[in-house]
Coordinates of N, CA and C in Angstrom, one line a residue:
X1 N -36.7 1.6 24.7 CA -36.3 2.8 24.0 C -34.8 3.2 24.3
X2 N -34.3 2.7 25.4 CA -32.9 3.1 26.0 C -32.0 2.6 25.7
X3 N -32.4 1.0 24.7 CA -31.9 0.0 24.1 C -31.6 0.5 22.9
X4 N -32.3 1.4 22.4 CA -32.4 1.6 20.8 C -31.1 2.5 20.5
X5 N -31.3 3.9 21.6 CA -30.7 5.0 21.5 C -29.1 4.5 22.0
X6 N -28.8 3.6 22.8 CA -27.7 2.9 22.7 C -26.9 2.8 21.7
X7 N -27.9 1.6 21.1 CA -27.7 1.1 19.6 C -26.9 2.1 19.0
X8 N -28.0 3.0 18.5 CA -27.6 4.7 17.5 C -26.3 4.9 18.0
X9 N -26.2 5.2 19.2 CA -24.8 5.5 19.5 C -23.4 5.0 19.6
X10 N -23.4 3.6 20.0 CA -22.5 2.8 19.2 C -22.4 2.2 18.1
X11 N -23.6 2.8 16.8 CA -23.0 3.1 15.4 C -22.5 3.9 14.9
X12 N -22.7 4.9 15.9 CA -21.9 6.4 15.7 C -20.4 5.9 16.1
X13 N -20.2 5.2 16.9 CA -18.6 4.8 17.5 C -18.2 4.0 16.3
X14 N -18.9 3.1 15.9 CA -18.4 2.2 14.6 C -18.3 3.2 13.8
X15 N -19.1 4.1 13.3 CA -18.5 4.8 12.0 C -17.7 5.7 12.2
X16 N -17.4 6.3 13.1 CA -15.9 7.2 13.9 C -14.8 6.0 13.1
X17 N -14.8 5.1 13.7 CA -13.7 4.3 13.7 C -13.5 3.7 11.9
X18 N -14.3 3.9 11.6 CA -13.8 2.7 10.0 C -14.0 4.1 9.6
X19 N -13.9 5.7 9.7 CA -14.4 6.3 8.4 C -12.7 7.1 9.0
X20 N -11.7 6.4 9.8 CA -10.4 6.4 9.6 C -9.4 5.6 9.8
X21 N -10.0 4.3 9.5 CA -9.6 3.0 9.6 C -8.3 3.3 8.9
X22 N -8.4 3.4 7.3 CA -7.3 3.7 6.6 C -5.9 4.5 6.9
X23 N -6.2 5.9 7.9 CA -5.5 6.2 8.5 C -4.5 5.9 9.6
X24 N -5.7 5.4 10.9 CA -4.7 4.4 11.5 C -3.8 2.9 11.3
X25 N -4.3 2.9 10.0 CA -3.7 1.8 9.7 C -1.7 2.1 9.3
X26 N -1.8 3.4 9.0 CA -0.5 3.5 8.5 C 0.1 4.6 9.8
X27 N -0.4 4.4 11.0 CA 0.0 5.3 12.0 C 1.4 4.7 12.5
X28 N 0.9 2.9 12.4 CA 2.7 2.4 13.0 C 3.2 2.4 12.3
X29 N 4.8 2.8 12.4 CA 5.3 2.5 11.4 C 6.8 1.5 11.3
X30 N 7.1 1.0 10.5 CA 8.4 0.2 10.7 C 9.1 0.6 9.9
X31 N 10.6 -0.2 9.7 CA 11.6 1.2 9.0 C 11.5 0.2 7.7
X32 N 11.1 -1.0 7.4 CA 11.2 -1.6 5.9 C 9.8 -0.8 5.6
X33 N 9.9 -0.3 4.1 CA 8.8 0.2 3.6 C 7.8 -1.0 3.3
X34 N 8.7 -2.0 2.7 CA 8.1 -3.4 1.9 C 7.0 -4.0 3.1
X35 N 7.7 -4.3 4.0 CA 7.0 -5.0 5.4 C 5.5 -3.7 5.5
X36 N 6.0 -2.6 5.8 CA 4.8 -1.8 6.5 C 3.5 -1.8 5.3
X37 N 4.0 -2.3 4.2 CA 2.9 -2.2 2.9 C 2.1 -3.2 3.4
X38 N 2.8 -4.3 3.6 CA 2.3 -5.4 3.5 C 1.2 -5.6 4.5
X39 N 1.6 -5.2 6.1 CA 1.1 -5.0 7.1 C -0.2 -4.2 7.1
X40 N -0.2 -3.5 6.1 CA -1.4 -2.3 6.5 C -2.9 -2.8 5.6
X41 N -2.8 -4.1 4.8 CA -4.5 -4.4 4.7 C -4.8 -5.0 5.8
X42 N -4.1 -5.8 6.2 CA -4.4 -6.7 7.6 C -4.6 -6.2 8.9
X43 N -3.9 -4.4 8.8 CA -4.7 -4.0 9.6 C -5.7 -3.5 9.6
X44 N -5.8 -3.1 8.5 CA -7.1 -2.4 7.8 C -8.6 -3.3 8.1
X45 N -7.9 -4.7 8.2 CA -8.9 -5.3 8.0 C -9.3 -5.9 9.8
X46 N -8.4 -5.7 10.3 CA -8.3 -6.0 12.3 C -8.9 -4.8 12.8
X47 N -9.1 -3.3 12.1 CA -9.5 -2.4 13.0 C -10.6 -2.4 11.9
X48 N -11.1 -2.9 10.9 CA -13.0 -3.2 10.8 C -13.8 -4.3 11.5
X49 N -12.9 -5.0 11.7 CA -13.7 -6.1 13.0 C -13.8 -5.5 14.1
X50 N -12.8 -4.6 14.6 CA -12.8 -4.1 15.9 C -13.9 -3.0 16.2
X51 N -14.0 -2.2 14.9 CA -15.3 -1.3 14.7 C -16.3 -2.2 14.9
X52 N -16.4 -3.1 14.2 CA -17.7 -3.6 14.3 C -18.2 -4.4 15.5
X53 N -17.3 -5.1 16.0 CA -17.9 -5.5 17.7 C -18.3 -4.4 18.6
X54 N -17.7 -3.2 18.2 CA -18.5 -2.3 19.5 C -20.2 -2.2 18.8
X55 N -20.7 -2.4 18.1 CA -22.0 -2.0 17.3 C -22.7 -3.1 17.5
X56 N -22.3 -4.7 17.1 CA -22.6 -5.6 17.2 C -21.9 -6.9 17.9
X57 N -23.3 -7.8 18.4 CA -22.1 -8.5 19.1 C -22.9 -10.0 18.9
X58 N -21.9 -10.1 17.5 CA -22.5 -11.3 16.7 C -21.8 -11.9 16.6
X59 N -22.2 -13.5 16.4 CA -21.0 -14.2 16.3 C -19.9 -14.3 15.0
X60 N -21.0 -14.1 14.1 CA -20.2 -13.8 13.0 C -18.4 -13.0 12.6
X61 N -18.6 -11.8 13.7 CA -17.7 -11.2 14.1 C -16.5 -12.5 14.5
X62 N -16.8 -13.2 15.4 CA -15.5 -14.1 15.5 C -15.3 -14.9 14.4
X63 N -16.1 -15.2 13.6 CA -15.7 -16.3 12.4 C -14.6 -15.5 11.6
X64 N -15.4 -14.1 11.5 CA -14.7 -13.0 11.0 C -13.2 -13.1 11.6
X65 N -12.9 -13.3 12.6 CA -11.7 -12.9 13.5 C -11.1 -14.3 12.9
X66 N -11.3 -15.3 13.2 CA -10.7 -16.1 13.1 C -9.6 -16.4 11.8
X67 N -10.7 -16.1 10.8 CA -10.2 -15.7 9.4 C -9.0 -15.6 9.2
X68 N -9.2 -13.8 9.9 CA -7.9 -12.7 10.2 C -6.8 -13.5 10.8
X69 N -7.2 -14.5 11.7 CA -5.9 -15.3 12.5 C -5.5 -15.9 11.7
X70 N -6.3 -16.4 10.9 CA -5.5 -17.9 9.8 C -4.4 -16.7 9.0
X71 N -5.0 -15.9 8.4 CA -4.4 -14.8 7.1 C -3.0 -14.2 7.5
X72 N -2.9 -13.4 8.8 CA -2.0 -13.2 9.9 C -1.0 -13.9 10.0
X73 N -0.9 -15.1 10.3 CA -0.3 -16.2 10.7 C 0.4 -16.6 9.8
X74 N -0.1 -16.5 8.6 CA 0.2 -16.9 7.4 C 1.6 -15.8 6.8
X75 N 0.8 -14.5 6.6 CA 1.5 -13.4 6.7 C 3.0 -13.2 7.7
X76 N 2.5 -13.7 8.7 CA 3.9 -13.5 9.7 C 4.8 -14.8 9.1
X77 N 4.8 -15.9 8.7 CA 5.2 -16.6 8.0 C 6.3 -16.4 6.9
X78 N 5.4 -16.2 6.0 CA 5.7 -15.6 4.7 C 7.2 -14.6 4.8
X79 N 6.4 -13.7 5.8 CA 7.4 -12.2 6.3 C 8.7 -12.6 7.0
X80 N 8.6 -13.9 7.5 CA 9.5 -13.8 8.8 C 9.6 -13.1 9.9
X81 N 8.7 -12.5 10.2 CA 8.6 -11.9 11.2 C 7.6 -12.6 12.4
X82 N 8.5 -12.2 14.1 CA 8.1 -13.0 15.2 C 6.6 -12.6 15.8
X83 N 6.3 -13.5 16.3 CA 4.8 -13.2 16.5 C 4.5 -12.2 17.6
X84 N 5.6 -11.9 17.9 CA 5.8 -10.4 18.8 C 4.9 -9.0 18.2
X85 N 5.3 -9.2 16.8 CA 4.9 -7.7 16.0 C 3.7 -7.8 15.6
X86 N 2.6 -9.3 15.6 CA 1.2 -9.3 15.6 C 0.8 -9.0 16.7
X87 N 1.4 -9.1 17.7 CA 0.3 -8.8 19.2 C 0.6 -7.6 19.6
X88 N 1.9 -7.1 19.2 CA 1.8 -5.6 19.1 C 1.1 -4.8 18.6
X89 N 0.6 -5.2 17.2 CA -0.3 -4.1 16.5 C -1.9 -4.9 17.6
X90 N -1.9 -5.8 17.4 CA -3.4 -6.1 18.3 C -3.6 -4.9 19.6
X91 N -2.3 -5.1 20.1 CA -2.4 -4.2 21.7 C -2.9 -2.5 21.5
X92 N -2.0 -2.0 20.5 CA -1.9 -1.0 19.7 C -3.3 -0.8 18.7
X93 N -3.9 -1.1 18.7 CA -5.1 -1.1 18.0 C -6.2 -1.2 19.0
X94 N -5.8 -2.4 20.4 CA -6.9 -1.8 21.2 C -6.5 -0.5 21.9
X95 N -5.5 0.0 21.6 CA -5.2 0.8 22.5 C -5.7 2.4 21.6
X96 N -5.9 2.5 20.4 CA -6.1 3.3 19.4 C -7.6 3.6 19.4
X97 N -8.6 2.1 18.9 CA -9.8 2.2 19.2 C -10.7 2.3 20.5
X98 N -10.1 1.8 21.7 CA -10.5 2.2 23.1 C -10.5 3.5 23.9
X99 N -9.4 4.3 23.0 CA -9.5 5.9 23.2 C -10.8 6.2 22.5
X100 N -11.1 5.5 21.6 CA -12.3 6.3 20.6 C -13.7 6.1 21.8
X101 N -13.5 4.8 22.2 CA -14.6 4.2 22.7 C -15.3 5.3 24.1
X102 N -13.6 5.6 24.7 CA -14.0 6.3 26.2 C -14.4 7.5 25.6
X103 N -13.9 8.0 24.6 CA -13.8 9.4 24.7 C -15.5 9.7 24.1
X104 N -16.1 8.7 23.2 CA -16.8 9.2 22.8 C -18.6 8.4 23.9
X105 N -17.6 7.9 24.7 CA -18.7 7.8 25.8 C -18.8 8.7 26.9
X106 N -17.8 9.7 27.0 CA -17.8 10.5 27.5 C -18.6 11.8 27.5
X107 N -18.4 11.5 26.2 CA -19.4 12.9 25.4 C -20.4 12.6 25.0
X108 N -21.3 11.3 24.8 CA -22.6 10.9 24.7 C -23.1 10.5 26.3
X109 N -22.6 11.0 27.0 CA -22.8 10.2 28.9 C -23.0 9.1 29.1
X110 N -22.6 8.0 28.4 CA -23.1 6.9 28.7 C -22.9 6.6 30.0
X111 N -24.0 5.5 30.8 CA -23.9 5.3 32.2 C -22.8 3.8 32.2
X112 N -22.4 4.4 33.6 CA -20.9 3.2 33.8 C -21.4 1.8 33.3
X113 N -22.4 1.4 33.3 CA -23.2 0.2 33.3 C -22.5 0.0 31.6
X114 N -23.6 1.2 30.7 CA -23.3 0.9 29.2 C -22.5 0.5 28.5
X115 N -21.3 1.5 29.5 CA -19.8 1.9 29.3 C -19.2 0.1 29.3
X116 N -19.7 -0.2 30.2 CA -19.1 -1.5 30.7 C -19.5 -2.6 29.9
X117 N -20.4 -2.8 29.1 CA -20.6 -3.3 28.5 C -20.5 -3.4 27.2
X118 N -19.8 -2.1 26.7 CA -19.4 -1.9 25.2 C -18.0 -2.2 25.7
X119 N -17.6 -1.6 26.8 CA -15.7 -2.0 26.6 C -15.4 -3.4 26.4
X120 N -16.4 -4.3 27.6 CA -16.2 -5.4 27.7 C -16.3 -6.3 26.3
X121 N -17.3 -6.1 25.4 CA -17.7 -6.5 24.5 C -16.1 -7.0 23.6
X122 N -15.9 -5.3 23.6 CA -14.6 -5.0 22.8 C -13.6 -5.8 23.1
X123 N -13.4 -5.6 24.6 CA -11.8 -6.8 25.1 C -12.4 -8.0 24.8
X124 N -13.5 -8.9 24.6 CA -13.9 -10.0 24.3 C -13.0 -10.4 22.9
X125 N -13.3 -9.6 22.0 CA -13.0 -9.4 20.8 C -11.5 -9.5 20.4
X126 N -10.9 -8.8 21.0 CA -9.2 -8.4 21.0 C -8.6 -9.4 21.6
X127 N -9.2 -10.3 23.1 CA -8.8 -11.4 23.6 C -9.0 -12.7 22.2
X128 N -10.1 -12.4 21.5 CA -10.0 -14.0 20.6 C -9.0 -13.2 19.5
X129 N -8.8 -11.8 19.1 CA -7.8 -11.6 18.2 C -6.4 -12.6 18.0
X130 N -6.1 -12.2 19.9 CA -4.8 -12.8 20.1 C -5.1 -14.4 20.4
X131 N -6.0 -14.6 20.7 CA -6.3 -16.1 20.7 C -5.9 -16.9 19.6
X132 N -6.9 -16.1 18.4 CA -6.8 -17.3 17.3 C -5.0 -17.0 16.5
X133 N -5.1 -15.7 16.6 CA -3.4 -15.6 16.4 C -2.8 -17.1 16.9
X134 N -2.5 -16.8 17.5 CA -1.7 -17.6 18.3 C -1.8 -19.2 18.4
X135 N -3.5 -19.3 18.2 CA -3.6 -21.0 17.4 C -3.1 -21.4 16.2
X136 N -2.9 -20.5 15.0 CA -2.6 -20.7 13.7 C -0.8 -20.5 13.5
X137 N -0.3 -19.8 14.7 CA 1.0 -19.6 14.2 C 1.3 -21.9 14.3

């Protein structure tokens, strides 16, 4: 039963997070307009994976990541831009969605245990972000 109500509550964390995905996606900003356009489905699409690992912890989710690395890579390419400003928004995005994560474990009580186990989940996630990044450049 403790398993369940878990559950419930880290889909409540996933739907916090994608039901302003769009928003934080245009939170960074850079001073070319053209680049920041470009930038913001890909994050759009980095902070729905990242919603979704705290809810689930499927592997699918990394196939899913991986994807995002080939597309990324590609993108930074294309752009000319250094692989510095992908692992920035990665850092920046765990750092956007991990506030969501504490704050709303705070206010649901989760026990340190839970807690530990949904963050961890999450850094698993963000570590193969930058992983597969960084295989594809």
């Amino acid at each position: 039963m403790e398993s369940l109500l878990l559950d419930k509550k880290l889909k409540h964390i996933t739907n916090l997070i994608l039901e302003k995905k769009e928003e934080f996606s245009k939170q960074k900003k850079y001073e070319e307009k053209d680049i920041q356009q470009q930038l913001e489905p890909w994050r759009v699409h980095l902070i729905q994976i990242y919603a979704d690992s705290v809810s689930t912890n499927d592997t699918k989710n990394f196939e899913v990541l991986e994807e995002w690395g080939r597309e990324v890579a590609n993108l930074l390419v294309v752009l000319q831009l250094p692989l510095d400003v992908a692992l920035e928004e990665i850092s920046y995005y765990r750092n956007v969605i991990g506030e969501i994560i504490k704050e709303e474990a705070k206010a649901e009580t989760f026990t340190f245990d839970a807690f530990y186990q949904v963050i961890s989940r999450f850094n698993v996630v963000v570590d193969k972000a930058v992983h597969w990044l960084v295989n594809h450049i």
